[in-house]
Amino acid sequence: MKNTFLIAALASVVSLFSCSEKKSINVTIDESLAFSAKQYTLMAEVMKGKPDLLPKSINKEGKLATDSSRNWVSGFFPGSLWYLYEGTKDAKFLEYARLINARVEREKFTTNNHDVGFILYCSFGNGLRLTGEKNYNEILLTGAKSLATRFNPKIGCIKSWERPDKWQYPVIIDNMMNLELMFWATKYSGDSTFYKMAVSHADNTIKNHYRPDFSCYHVVSYDTITGKVEKRQTAQGYSDESAWARGQTWGLYGFTMAYRETKDKKYLDHAVKIAKYLISQPNLPADKIPYWDFNAPGIPNEQRDASSGAIMASALIELSQYVDPEFSKTCLATAEAQIRSLSSPAYRAKLGENGDFILMHSVTSKPKNVDIDNPLAYADYYYLEAMLRYKALMSKQKNY
Ligand code: GLY
């Protein structure tokens, strides 16, 4: 628990400093991108010597922990290298990104879980966007076809996991993120099947995952005979009825993206309701970085989840561009506060420390005792994405 007190103390110092001598957010972002480039150069050099592996977190000794491309987090490090290439224009990151991307290509054939969307769209999706590399299209389309095998028309959703011991047909809120690959696949191939599956999945997620207050369940499992919900539970949250923080932010990001891809106002309205729920959460701390679960019993002495803060910031920056001016300001103010907090010493590591990850203090699964108060590859990815999104938005408004 030592770290939770330290974060709270550092966060108050940061917010005092912010009030008295507020550094412009543009300066904060430029400094943080420059730092991230240095930190990830160290990481990339280490990873060059570990063929086929991808960074995940740190181990008990505080050293870099890696895994194969099979792990759902495998696409985030190559994705972050693409973002650093975009942010710095340094050809070194293009080289690193291409090298590390190749390590996740085999996941295009993965059909036994839903993570192919996360893995390929963060890596090859960004690579395609930034370089137009033609063969990335085929890799992404093959991945989308693999993901499509997990769609059951009776249920109308893409199945997340294979866990017959616990659930017949589990669909987790995180799965909203995989729809981006499906939307892309229809745009590229002209085959509307992927789009229709994504829309069906999103519609059923609104219907079955969300509670009246616009918080959501983590896992909704369906009965494969009737197509009806069999269970509403959690896997990584505090309890079945609690609001697991990262799940709430996956939903916010997922429905904002679904609106971008469909222009269906139903998704925008849903994203706005989730955003309002999150922004007005009584348990959202002053520095705007969520605890790992909004209903964790020991709040305020619970671990933060920097990854949720980063995902929420990135989603809010996109959402701010689709909503009315007043709510847009609220979204941006929250995202700005989150970027400032994550860029402060309370969350951002020192050069060469933290297993060469950029951010500290995330949680994979407290109930399962996995990576509690650790760096995580996806916290860094969405933090970089949030900063680049903020920068792009401000440049568009001529404020950068
Ligand atoms: N998708 C798994 C997680 O958010 O931890």
Short mmCIF file of C-alpha atoms in Angstrom, two decimals, residues 53-54 69 74-82 93-107 119-128 131 133 135-136 139-140:
data_model
loop_
_atom_site.label_atom_id
_atom_site.label_comp_id
_atom_site.label_asym_id
_atom_site.label_seq_id
_atom_site.Cartn_x
_atom_site.Cartn_y
_atom_site.Cartn_z
CA LEU A 53 9.36 -11.85 -27.68
CA LEU A 54 7.35 -8.75 -26.83
CA SER A 69 2.88 -12.90 -29.62
CA SER A 74 1.82 -8.28 -27.95
CA GLY A 75 0.72 -5.57 -30.40
CA PHE A 76 1.14 -2.65 -28.03
CA PHE A 77 4.93 -2.32 -28.10
CA PRO A 78 5.14 -2.30 -31.91
CA GLY A 79 2.16 0.10 -31.87
CA SER A 80 4.02 2.43 -29.49
CA LEU A 81 7.06 2.34 -31.76
CA TRP A 82 4.81 3.44 -34.64
CA PHE A 93 11.59 4.17 -34.87
CA LEU A 94 10.44 3.13 -38.33
CA GLU A 95 13.16 0.51 -38.33
CA TYR A 96 12.31 -0.68 -34.81
CA ALA A 97 8.57 -0.75 -35.58
CA ARG A 98 9.03 -2.86 -38.73
CA LEU A 99 11.32 -5.27 -36.92
CA ILE A 100 8.99 -5.77 -33.95
CA ASN A 101 5.79 -5.81 -36.04
CA ALA A 102 7.02 -8.93 -37.79
CA ARG A 103 6.95 -10.74 -34.44
CA VAL A 104 3.14 -10.52 -34.21
CA GLU A 105 2.24 -11.30 -37.83
CA ARG A 106 1.45 -14.96 -37.11
CA GLU A 107 -1.48 -13.82 -34.96
CA ILE A 119 -2.80 -7.29 -31.56
CA LEU A 120 -2.98 -6.53 -35.27
CA TYR A 121 -4.72 -3.18 -35.38
CA CYS A 122 -2.31 -1.52 -32.91
CA SER A 123 0.71 -2.89 -34.78
CA PHE A 124 -0.09 -3.35 -38.48
CA GLY A 125 -3.02 -0.92 -38.40
CA ASN A 126 -0.74 1.92 -37.32
CA GLY A 127 1.97 0.72 -39.68
CA LEU A 128 -0.46 0.83 -42.59
CA THR A 131 3.51 3.97 -44.34
CA GLU A 133 2.85 -0.60 -46.81
CA ASN A 135 1.26 -6.17 -47.64
CA TYR A 136 -0.03 -4.94 -44.26
CA ILE A 139 -2.19 -9.29 -42.85
CA LEU A 140 -5.01 -7.19 -41.40
#
